[in-house]
């Protein structure tokens, strides 16, 4: 069947925008659980180990305790590659509903666990849901958002993750007993229950028109677009595989890899170790300040910055700023200045949130072609989870072998390389429809046009105004004579 695109209606924009925000926030409840799961072990691991006797009741960290901490990330590595195939085959909305059930099962199992095996099982199930969330939620939001709001709505994904992380640390500070972690696990059931009700009991979360059209269900796509506050027009030729698919895969997965290589997840997982070895006095307070900085910057980024500045400059600035902050943190850690180290890592998370953590998944979902978006997001998410798992698992051995300062210097080098990659290879997607982005990537330009332009002045970059011109021509062609 013909492929169709979404176009925002001129009338009812405010109502449509409000509904888009509500829909996105409802879907992003799964992203809240993503953050909740990422930070879970940082606030509860000691209590869990003592409660279920995971390490012989000693309360000291052992291999089983370390596995409890990393099990969710390991499970996400396995589920992320499958999630995109499921979303492409069965639909974004259906997989979101299934995933809400998986979240419920994972946290209900942890809340009721009586031994380490059941805790590990619950962590694994939650990890499956976490990997699926990292694939399907960004795809759903990108395909249901108006072009002018896609950046802000996509940025809410990171705000939700940061909210989940901060929730865990704040609830951890409120711990009144060694069994408090069970109550925290029970609380984790509520967000996916709300998300499941939104999917099944209301029309707030319809299937995406793009997925319906790719499967020839044009009439249903029109109904879905009406629920989204938009309309549909035929777009000839866009149902063919994109000539820029390889380039899109490199750019999308490259942006996600750049985020992974900052070491953000490893630094976050071992924030207590990093601060303690750097001479910090109050490690728990420092970790909470780090999480609060992340959330504040995510909110600021989404509310004020993301739609005013292009994706490309934000990604480059984020990687470069993270590199400089890590260099400062390394010098402070070498001097065992706890306060300076905390200030530097807070600057680091501020820069990371400015672009890479907020935009990497958004950018990937924007550049991937329609016909492989789900599977391509699976590839990007696999890079994210596999890379994060390797860095988290190797952080402590490397820190013991070479020291915290040298390890932070290594992450700084990774960030610098990422900044160069983004500077030469990334294209701008702000204010461009998904169709415009695909046509831009299908152009005959080389993979890194700026690298060629540095040596060939006769190879100009495409005009930023091309998107609106192409869109106008496309709609005129679709309307016919």
Short mmCIF file of C-alpha atoms in Angstrom, two decimals:
data_model
loop_
_atom_site.label_atom_id
_atom_site.label_comp_id
_atom_site.label_asym_id
_atom_site.label_seq_id
_atom_site.Cartn_x
_atom_site.Cartn_y
_atom_site.Cartn_z
CA UNK A 1 0.00 0.00 0.00
CA UNK A 2 1.04 3.65 -0.30
CA UNK A 3 3.15 5.22 2.37
CA UNK A 4 1.70 8.24 4.14
CA UNK A 5 3.08 11.02 6.25
CA UNK A 6 1.63 12.97 9.15
CA UNK A 7 0.95 16.68 8.88
CA UNK A 8 -0.03 18.87 11.81
CA UNK A 9 -3.42 20.52 11.42
CA UNK A 10 -3.58 24.31 11.60
CA UNK A 11 -6.69 24.30 13.75
CA UNK A 12 -6.72 22.80 17.21
CA UNK A 13 -2.93 22.98 17.57
CA UNK A 14 -2.98 23.81 21.28
CA UNK A 15 -5.36 20.96 22.06
CA UNK A 16 -3.33 18.59 19.90
CA UNK A 17 -0.07 19.67 21.54
CA UNK A 18 -1.50 19.18 25.03
CA UNK A 19 -2.73 15.72 24.09
CA UNK A 20 0.69 14.91 22.58
CA UNK A 21 2.41 15.83 25.85
CA UNK A 22 -0.03 13.75 27.91
CA UNK A 23 0.35 10.76 25.58
CA UNK A 24 4.14 11.00 25.62
CA UNK A 25 4.29 11.30 29.40
CA UNK A 26 2.04 8.26 29.73
CA UNK A 27 4.25 6.20 27.41
CA UNK A 28 7.34 7.54 29.21
CA UNK A 29 6.18 5.93 32.45
CA UNK A 30 8.13 2.97 31.09
CA UNK A 31 11.17 5.26 30.84
CA UNK A 32 10.66 6.16 34.52
CA UNK A 33 10.96 2.44 35.22
CA UNK A 34 14.07 2.33 33.03
CA UNK A 35 15.76 4.86 35.33
CA UNK A 36 14.33 3.19 38.43
CA UNK A 37 15.91 -0.10 37.35
CA UNK A 38 19.26 1.42 36.36
CA UNK A 39 19.72 3.01 39.80
CA UNK A 40 17.99 0.26 41.80
CA UNK A 41 21.09 -1.55 43.00
CA UNK A 42 22.84 1.67 43.99
CA UNK A 43 20.26 2.32 46.72
CA UNK A 44 19.12 -1.19 47.67
CA UNK A 45 21.91 -3.71 47.05
CA UNK A 46 23.26 -3.82 50.60
CA UNK A 47 19.78 -4.28 52.07
CA UNK A 48 18.88 -6.98 49.54
CA UNK A 49 22.08 -8.93 50.24
CA UNK A 50 21.38 -8.84 54.00
CA UNK A 51 17.67 -9.64 53.64
CA UNK A 52 17.93 -12.72 51.40
CA UNK A 53 21.31 -13.93 52.64
CA UNK A 54 22.85 -13.61 49.20
CA UNK A 55 26.41 -13.48 50.53
CA UNK A 56 26.15 -15.77 53.51
CA UNK A 57 24.39 -13.11 55.55
CA UNK A 58 27.64 -11.18 55.99
CA UNK A 59 26.31 -8.04 54.35
CA UNK A 60 29.51 -7.80 52.31
CA UNK A 61 29.41 -7.69 48.53
CA UNK A 62 30.15 -11.01 46.82
CA UNK A 63 29.76 -12.48 43.34
CA UNK A 64 26.04 -13.04 43.81
CA UNK A 65 25.57 -9.46 44.95
CA UNK A 66 27.47 -8.16 41.93
CA UNK A 67 25.29 -10.33 39.68
CA UNK A 68 22.14 -8.87 41.25
CA UNK A 69 23.48 -5.41 40.39
CA UNK A 70 24.28 -6.27 36.77
CA UNK A 71 21.53 -8.79 35.92
CA UNK A 72 19.10 -6.22 34.50
CA UNK A 73 21.70 -4.79 32.14
CA UNK A 74 22.66 -8.30 31.03
CA UNK A 75 19.01 -9.17 30.33
CA UNK A 76 18.56 -5.90 28.42
CA UNK A 77 21.43 -6.90 26.13
CA UNK A 78 19.39 -9.95 25.15
CA UNK A 79 15.98 -8.29 24.83
CA UNK A 80 16.95 -5.14 22.90
CA UNK A 81 17.76 -6.95 19.60
CA UNK A 82 14.42 -8.81 19.74
CA UNK A 83 12.26 -5.80 20.67
CA UNK A 84 12.69 -4.00 17.36
CA UNK A 85 11.70 -7.08 15.35
CA UNK A 86 8.59 -7.47 17.51
CA UNK A 87 7.70 -3.78 17.11
CA UNK A 88 8.09 -4.00 13.31
CA UNK A 89 6.07 -7.22 13.11
CA UNK A 90 3.27 -6.67 15.66
CA UNK A 91 3.11 -2.89 16.09
CA UNK A 92 4.53 -0.32 18.48
CA UNK A 93 1.41 -0.03 20.66
CA UNK A 94 0.98 -3.76 21.14
CA UNK A 95 4.60 -4.24 22.20
CA UNK A 96 4.30 -1.30 24.62
CA UNK A 97 1.31 -3.02 26.26
CA UNK A 98 3.11 -6.37 26.43
CA UNK A 99 6.14 -4.66 27.93
CA UNK A 100 4.05 -3.04 30.67
CA UNK A 101 3.05 -6.56 31.74
CA UNK A 102 6.71 -7.58 31.83
CA UNK A 103 7.54 -4.60 34.07
CA UNK A 104 4.75 -5.60 36.46
CA UNK A 105 5.96 -9.19 36.61
CA UNK A 106 9.58 -8.14 37.23
CA UNK A 107 8.91 -5.86 40.18
CA UNK A 108 6.19 -8.05 41.70
CA UNK A 109 8.69 -10.94 41.67
CA UNK A 110 11.34 -8.83 43.42
CA UNK A 111 8.90 -7.58 46.05
CA UNK A 112 7.91 -11.16 46.94
CA UNK A 113 11.41 -12.71 46.64
CA UNK A 114 12.60 -14.80 49.61
CA UNK A 115 16.00 -15.80 48.32
CA UNK A 116 18.69 -14.59 45.94
CA UNK A 117 17.45 -16.77 43.06
CA UNK A 118 14.07 -15.03 43.00
CA UNK A 119 15.69 -11.60 43.26
CA UNK A 120 17.87 -12.48 40.27
CA UNK A 121 14.80 -13.72 38.38
CA UNK A 122 12.94 -10.47 39.07
CA UNK A 123 15.95 -8.39 38.04
CA UNK A 124 16.23 -10.40 34.81
CA UNK A 125 12.56 -9.89 33.95
CA UNK A 126 12.85 -6.16 34.68
CA UNK A 127 15.95 -6.10 32.48
CA UNK A 128 13.99 -7.60 29.59
CA UNK A 129 11.45 -4.80 29.98
CA UNK A 130 14.22 -2.22 30.25
CA UNK A 131 15.83 -3.32 26.98
CA UNK A 132 12.46 -3.29 25.21
CA UNK A 133 11.69 0.18 26.57
CA UNK A 134 14.94 1.58 25.19
CA UNK A 135 13.87 0.45 21.69
CA UNK A 136 10.11 0.90 21.44
CA UNK A 137 9.41 4.08 23.41
CA UNK A 138 11.71 6.37 21.31
CA UNK A 139 10.32 4.84 18.10
CA UNK A 140 6.72 5.36 19.20
CA UNK A 141 7.32 8.96 20.29
CA UNK A 142 9.20 9.90 17.10
CA UNK A 143 6.45 8.45 14.89
CA UNK A 144 3.55 10.10 16.74
CA UNK A 145 5.03 13.55 17.40
CA UNK A 146 4.46 16.64 15.25
CA UNK A 147 7.70 17.79 13.60
CA UNK A 148 7.77 21.02 15.58
CA UNK A 149 7.47 19.14 18.92
CA UNK A 150 9.47 16.00 18.16
CA UNK A 151 12.60 17.21 19.93
CA UNK A 152 10.81 18.24 23.12
CA UNK A 153 8.65 15.15 23.26
CA UNK A 154 11.64 12.93 22.54
CA UNK A 155 13.61 14.72 25.26
CA UNK A 156 10.99 13.77 27.83
CA UNK A 157 12.35 10.21 27.56
CA UNK A 158 15.54 11.31 29.33
CA UNK A 159 13.60 13.44 31.83
CA UNK A 160 11.59 10.34 32.73
CA UNK A 161 14.74 8.21 33.10
CA UNK A 162 16.34 10.88 35.30
CA UNK A 163 13.16 11.06 37.39
CA UNK A 164 13.31 7.31 37.96
CA UNK A 165 16.96 7.51 38.99
CA UNK A 166 16.33 10.36 41.43
CA UNK A 167 13.28 8.53 42.85
CA UNK A 168 15.42 5.54 43.76
CA UNK A 169 18.07 7.64 45.50
CA UNK A 170 15.46 9.67 47.42
CA UNK A 171 13.54 6.55 48.47
CA UNK A 172 16.85 4.97 49.47
CA UNK A 173 17.61 7.90 51.76
CA UNK A 174 14.20 7.33 53.40
CA UNK A 175 14.99 3.69 54.18
CA UNK A 176 13.76 2.76 57.64
CA UNK A 177 14.65 -0.93 57.71
CA UNK A 178 16.49 -3.66 55.85
CA UNK A 179 13.14 -4.70 54.29
CA UNK A 180 12.42 -1.25 52.83
CA UNK A 181 13.64 -2.42 49.42
CA UNK A 182 10.55 -4.66 49.17
CA UNK A 183 8.29 -1.62 49.51
CA UNK A 184 10.37 0.12 46.84
CA UNK A 185 9.91 -2.88 44.54
CA UNK A 186 6.14 -2.83 45.14
CA UNK A 187 6.08 0.87 44.24
CA UNK A 188 7.65 -0.07 40.92
CA UNK A 189 4.46 -1.89 39.89
CA UNK A 190 2.33 1.29 39.79
CA UNK A 191 3.76 3.12 36.71
CA UNK A 192 3.44 0.15 34.29
CA UNK A 193 -0.09 -0.54 35.54
CA UNK A 194 -1.04 3.05 34.64
CA UNK A 195 0.64 2.68 31.24
CA UNK A 196 -1.17 -0.60 30.56
CA UNK A 197 -4.55 0.99 31.35
CA UNK A 198 -3.75 3.88 28.98
CA UNK A 199 -2.97 1.40 26.18
CA UNK A 200 -5.92 -0.92 26.69
CA UNK A 201 -8.73 1.17 28.18
CA UNK A 202 -8.41 4.50 26.28
CA UNK A 203 -7.60 5.81 22.80
CA UNK A 204 -4.83 8.00 24.20
CA UNK A 205 -2.11 5.64 22.88
CA UNK A 206 -3.08 4.61 19.33
CA UNK A 207 -0.90 2.65 16.92
CA UNK A 208 1.44 4.84 14.88
CA UNK A 209 0.13 5.80 11.40
CA UNK A 210 3.54 5.07 9.87
CA UNK A 211 3.54 1.45 11.07
CA UNK A 212 -0.06 0.95 9.92
CA UNK A 213 0.73 2.32 6.46
CA UNK A 214 3.84 0.17 6.11
CA UNK A 215 1.51 -2.81 6.62
CA UNK A 216 -1.08 -1.57 4.11
CA UNK A 217 -3.67 -0.57 6.72
CA UNK A 218 -4.29 2.93 5.37
CA UNK A 219 -7.84 3.34 6.67
CA UNK A 220 -6.71 2.50 10.20
CA UNK A 221 -3.79 4.87 9.75
CA UNK A 222 -6.21 7.73 9.00
CA UNK A 223 -8.17 6.92 12.16
CA UNK A 224 -4.95 6.81 14.19
CA UNK A 225 -3.80 10.12 12.73
CA UNK A 226 -7.14 11.70 13.66
CA UNK A 227 -6.63 10.56 17.25
CA UNK A 228 -3.17 12.14 17.14
CA UNK A 229 -4.61 15.45 15.93
CA UNK A 230 -3.18 15.19 12.40
CA UNK A 231 -4.13 14.28 8.86
CA UNK A 232 -2.66 12.02 6.21
CA UNK A 233 -1.54 12.62 2.65
CA UNK A 234 0.01 10.18 0.23
CA UNK A 235 3.76 10.42 -0.28
CA UNK A 236 4.77 8.66 -3.49
CA UNK A 237 7.85 6.48 -3.48
CA UNK A 238 8.74 6.62 0.19
CA UNK A 239 7.71 3.01 0.83
CA UNK A 240 10.85 1.86 -1.05
CA UNK A 241 13.94 0.93 0.95
CA UNK A 242 16.03 4.01 1.59
CA UNK A 243 19.28 4.37 -0.29
CA UNK A 244 20.72 5.99 2.83
CA UNK A 245 20.01 3.07 5.19
CA UNK A 246 23.68 2.26 5.78
CA UNK A 247 24.57 5.86 6.44
CA UNK A 248 21.59 6.18 8.79
CA UNK A 249 22.66 3.07 10.70
CA UNK A 250 26.18 4.44 11.13
CA UNK A 251 24.93 7.85 12.30
CA UNK A 252 22.24 6.51 14.64
CA UNK A 253 24.31 3.78 16.26
CA UNK A 254 27.33 6.11 16.30
CA UNK A 255 25.41 8.71 18.32
CA UNK A 256 24.30 6.04 20.80
CA UNK A 257 27.86 4.65 21.01
CA UNK A 258 29.13 8.16 21.72
CA UNK A 259 26.80 8.30 24.73
CA UNK A 260 27.92 4.88 25.96
CA UNK A 261 31.61 5.79 25.65
CA UNK A 262 31.23 8.74 28.03
CA UNK A 263 31.20 6.07 30.75
CA UNK A 264 28.07 7.65 32.20
CA UNK A 265 26.43 4.37 33.25
CA UNK A 266 29.62 3.01 34.84
CA UNK A 267 30.30 6.28 36.68
CA UNK A 268 26.71 6.34 37.91
CA UNK A 269 26.81 2.69 39.03
CA UNK A 270 30.03 3.23 40.98
CA UNK A 271 29.51 6.83 42.09
CA UNK A 272 30.01 5.81 45.71
CA UNK A 273 33.36 4.17 44.89
CA UNK A 274 34.50 7.11 42.76
CA UNK A 275 33.67 9.69 45.44
CA UNK A 276 35.03 7.62 48.34
CA UNK A 277 38.38 7.06 46.60
CA UNK A 278 38.52 10.75 45.72
CA UNK A 279 38.25 11.85 49.36
CA UNK A 280 34.56 12.80 49.56
CA UNK A 281 33.09 12.99 53.07
CA UNK A 282 29.39 12.23 52.42
CA UNK A 283 29.16 9.75 49.56
CA UNK A 284 25.36 9.25 49.76
CA UNK A 285 24.69 12.99 49.60
CA UNK A 286 27.12 13.35 46.72
CA UNK A 287 25.33 10.62 44.74
CA UNK A 288 21.97 12.32 45.37
CA UNK A 289 23.39 15.67 44.19
CA UNK A 290 24.69 13.99 41.05
CA UNK A 291 21.23 12.54 40.31
CA UNK A 292 19.52 15.86 41.08
CA UNK A 293 21.87 17.65 38.68
CA UNK A 294 21.02 15.14 35.99
CA UNK A 295 17.26 15.63 36.44
CA UNK A 296 17.50 19.44 36.59
CA UNK A 297 19.56 19.56 33.39
CA UNK A 298 17.22 17.12 31.63
CA UNK A 299 14.21 19.31 32.46
CA UNK A 300 16.06 22.48 31.42
CA UNK A 301 17.22 20.86 28.19
CA UNK A 302 13.76 19.63 27.24
CA UNK A 303 11.89 22.80 28.21
CA UNK A 304 14.20 25.53 26.92
CA UNK A 305 17.01 24.25 24.71
CA UNK A 306 16.17 21.25 22.55
CA UNK A 307 13.88 23.04 20.07
CA UNK A 308 15.92 26.26 19.99
CA UNK A 309 19.27 24.72 19.14
CA UNK A 310 19.93 22.06 16.53
CA UNK A 311 20.62 18.45 17.43
CA UNK A 312 24.07 18.47 15.83
CA UNK A 313 25.62 21.37 17.82
CA UNK A 314 24.14 20.04 21.05
CA UNK A 315 25.61 16.57 20.48
CA UNK A 316 29.05 17.98 19.64
CA UNK A 317 29.06 20.39 22.60
CA UNK A 318 27.91 17.61 24.90
CA UNK A 319 30.76 15.27 23.94
CA UNK A 320 33.40 18.02 24.07
CA UNK A 321 32.17 19.37 27.41
CA UNK A 322 32.01 15.90 28.92
CA UNK A 323 35.63 15.33 27.87
CA UNK A 324 36.83 18.52 29.58
CA UNK A 325 34.78 17.77 32.72
CA UNK A 326 36.25 14.28 33.01
CA UNK A 327 39.77 15.68 32.68
CA UNK A 328 38.98 18.08 35.55
CA UNK A 329 37.48 15.22 37.61
CA UNK A 330 40.61 13.13 37.02
CA UNK A 331 42.89 15.93 38.27
CA UNK A 332 40.66 16.51 41.33
CA UNK A 333 40.53 12.79 42.12
CA UNK A 334 44.33 12.56 41.88
CA UNK A 335 44.55 15.31 44.53
CA UNK A 336 41.91 13.49 46.63
CA UNK A 337 39.75 16.59 46.65
CA UNK A 338 36.27 15.17 47.20
CA UNK A 339 34.41 18.46 46.77
CA UNK A 340 36.23 19.30 43.52
CA UNK A 341 35.66 15.80 42.17
CA UNK A 342 31.94 16.03 42.94
CA UNK A 343 31.73 19.45 41.24
CA UNK A 344 33.54 18.10 38.18
CA UNK A 345 31.35 14.99 37.83
CA UNK A 346 28.25 17.18 38.25
CA UNK A 347 29.57 19.31 35.36
CA UNK A 348 30.14 16.08 33.46
CA UNK A 349 26.56 14.88 33.90
CA UNK A 350 25.30 18.37 33.01
CA UNK A 351 27.17 18.27 29.68
CA UNK A 352 26.12 14.68 28.99
CA UNK A 353 22.50 15.58 29.66
CA UNK A 354 22.84 18.66 27.45
CA UNK A 355 23.05 16.43 24.41
CA UNK A 356 24.18 12.82 24.41
CA UNK A 357 21.90 11.29 27.03
CA UNK A 358 18.87 13.37 26.02
CA UNK A 359 19.32 13.24 22.27
CA UNK A 360 21.20 10.08 21.27
CA UNK A 361 18.10 7.84 21.17
CA UNK A 362 15.98 10.69 19.79
CA UNK A 363 18.53 11.31 17.04
CA UNK A 364 18.76 7.61 16.20
CA UNK A 365 14.97 7.27 15.91
CA UNK A 366 14.93 10.35 13.63
CA UNK A 367 17.62 9.21 11.18
CA UNK A 368 16.63 5.54 10.87
CA UNK A 369 14.43 4.81 7.80
CA UNK A 370 10.79 3.86 8.31
CA UNK A 371 11.05 0.35 6.91
CA UNK A 372 13.78 -0.69 9.38
CA UNK A 373 13.28 1.77 12.25
CA UNK A 374 12.32 -0.85 14.82
CA UNK A 375 15.14 -3.24 13.91
CA UNK A 376 17.66 -0.40 13.60
CA UNK A 377 16.70 0.85 17.06
CA UNK A 378 17.29 -2.69 18.29
CA UNK A 379 20.83 -2.52 16.87
CA UNK A 380 21.44 0.86 18.52
CA UNK A 381 20.02 -0.36 21.83
CA UNK A 382 22.17 -3.48 21.65
CA UNK A 383 25.22 -1.22 21.27
CA UNK A 384 24.01 0.77 24.27
CA UNK A 385 23.34 -2.19 26.56
CA UNK A 386 26.30 -4.32 25.51
CA UNK A 387 28.67 -1.36 25.81
CA UNK A 388 27.19 -0.31 29.14
CA UNK A 389 27.46 -3.84 30.52
CA UNK A 390 31.11 -4.13 29.49
CA UNK A 391 31.99 -0.74 30.99
CA UNK A 392 30.07 -1.34 34.23
CA UNK A 393 31.61 -4.78 34.69
CA UNK A 394 35.14 -3.56 33.90
CA UNK A 395 35.01 -0.28 35.84
CA UNK A 396 36.01 -1.66 39.23
CA UNK A 397 38.80 -3.96 37.96
CA UNK A 398 40.21 -1.13 35.84
CA UNK A 399 39.92 1.33 38.73
CA UNK A 400 41.83 -1.10 40.93
CA UNK A 401 44.46 -1.67 38.26
CA UNK A 402 45.14 1.85 36.95
CA UNK A 403 43.38 4.11 39.46
CA UNK A 404 40.31 6.32 39.20
CA UNK A 405 42.17 9.33 37.66
CA UNK A 406 43.60 7.32 34.77
CA UNK A 407 40.25 5.66 34.12
CA UNK A 408 38.52 9.05 33.95
CA UNK A 409 41.24 10.22 31.52
CA UNK A 410 40.39 7.23 29.29
CA UNK A 411 36.70 8.17 29.26
CA UNK A 412 37.71 11.76 28.45
CA UNK A 413 39.62 10.47 25.40
CA UNK A 414 36.56 8.50 24.26
CA UNK A 415 34.44 11.65 24.54
CA UNK A 416 36.91 13.67 22.48
CA UNK A 417 36.89 11.06 19.69
CA UNK A 418 33.07 11.05 19.77
CA UNK A 419 33.00 14.84 19.42
CA UNK A 420 35.15 14.59 16.28
CA UNK A 421 32.93 11.87 14.80
CA UNK A 422 29.79 13.94 15.39
CA UNK A 423 31.40 17.13 14.06
CA UNK A 424 32.30 15.52 10.74
CA UNK A 425 29.46 13.04 10.21
CA UNK A 426 26.24 14.18 11.92
CA UNK A 427 23.48 15.90 9.95
CA UNK A 428 20.84 18.25 11.33
CA UNK A 429 17.34 16.87 11.94
CA UNK A 430 15.70 19.76 13.78
CA UNK A 431 12.58 21.13 12.04
CA UNK A 432 12.72 18.38 9.43
CA UNK A 433 10.03 15.76 9.02
CA UNK A 434 11.10 12.13 9.20
CA UNK A 435 10.60 11.88 5.44
CA UNK A 436 12.88 14.87 4.84
CA UNK A 437 15.59 13.31 7.00
CA UNK A 438 15.39 10.09 5.00
CA UNK A 439 15.69 11.96 1.69
CA UNK A 440 18.67 13.88 3.04
CA UNK A 441 20.42 10.66 4.00
CA UNK A 442 19.56 9.10 0.63
CA UNK A 443 21.35 11.96 -1.20
CA UNK A 444 24.65 11.14 -2.95
CA UNK A 445 26.71 12.95 -0.30
CA UNK A 446 29.46 10.86 1.33
CA UNK A 447 29.03 9.44 4.82
CA UNK A 448 30.98 12.34 6.33
CA UNK A 449 30.26 15.32 4.04
CA UNK A 450 32.09 17.81 6.24
CA UNK A 451 35.23 15.71 6.08
CA UNK A 452 35.09 15.89 2.30
CA UNK A 453 34.21 19.59 2.37
CA UNK A 454 37.35 20.26 4.43
CA UNK A 455 39.41 19.18 1.41
CA UNK A 456 36.98 20.00 -1.42
CA UNK A 457 35.47 23.51 -1.30
CA UNK A 458 33.29 22.65 -4.32
CA UNK A 459 31.27 20.12 -2.28
CA UNK A 460 28.75 22.34 -0.42
CA UNK A 461 26.58 21.11 2.40
CA UNK A 462 22.87 20.95 1.77
CA UNK A 463 20.84 24.05 2.49
CA UNK A 464 19.03 23.88 5.89
CA UNK A 465 15.97 25.29 4.10
CA UNK A 466 15.85 22.19 1.92
CA UNK A 467 13.51 20.43 4.32
CA UNK A 468 10.66 22.90 4.02
CA UNK A 469 11.09 23.12 0.23
CA UNK A 470 11.06 19.34 -0.14
CA UNK A 471 8.04 19.03 2.12
CA UNK A 472 6.10 21.60 0.10
CA UNK A 473 6.96 19.84 -3.17
CA UNK A 474 6.05 16.48 -1.71
CA UNK A 475 2.63 17.59 -0.55
CA UNK A 476 1.95 19.28 -3.89
CA UNK A 477 2.88 16.07 -5.70
CA UNK A 478 0.74 14.04 -3.35
CA UNK A 479 -2.28 16.30 -3.96
CA UNK A 480 -2.03 15.65 -7.68
CA UNK A 481 -3.30 17.91 -10.48
#
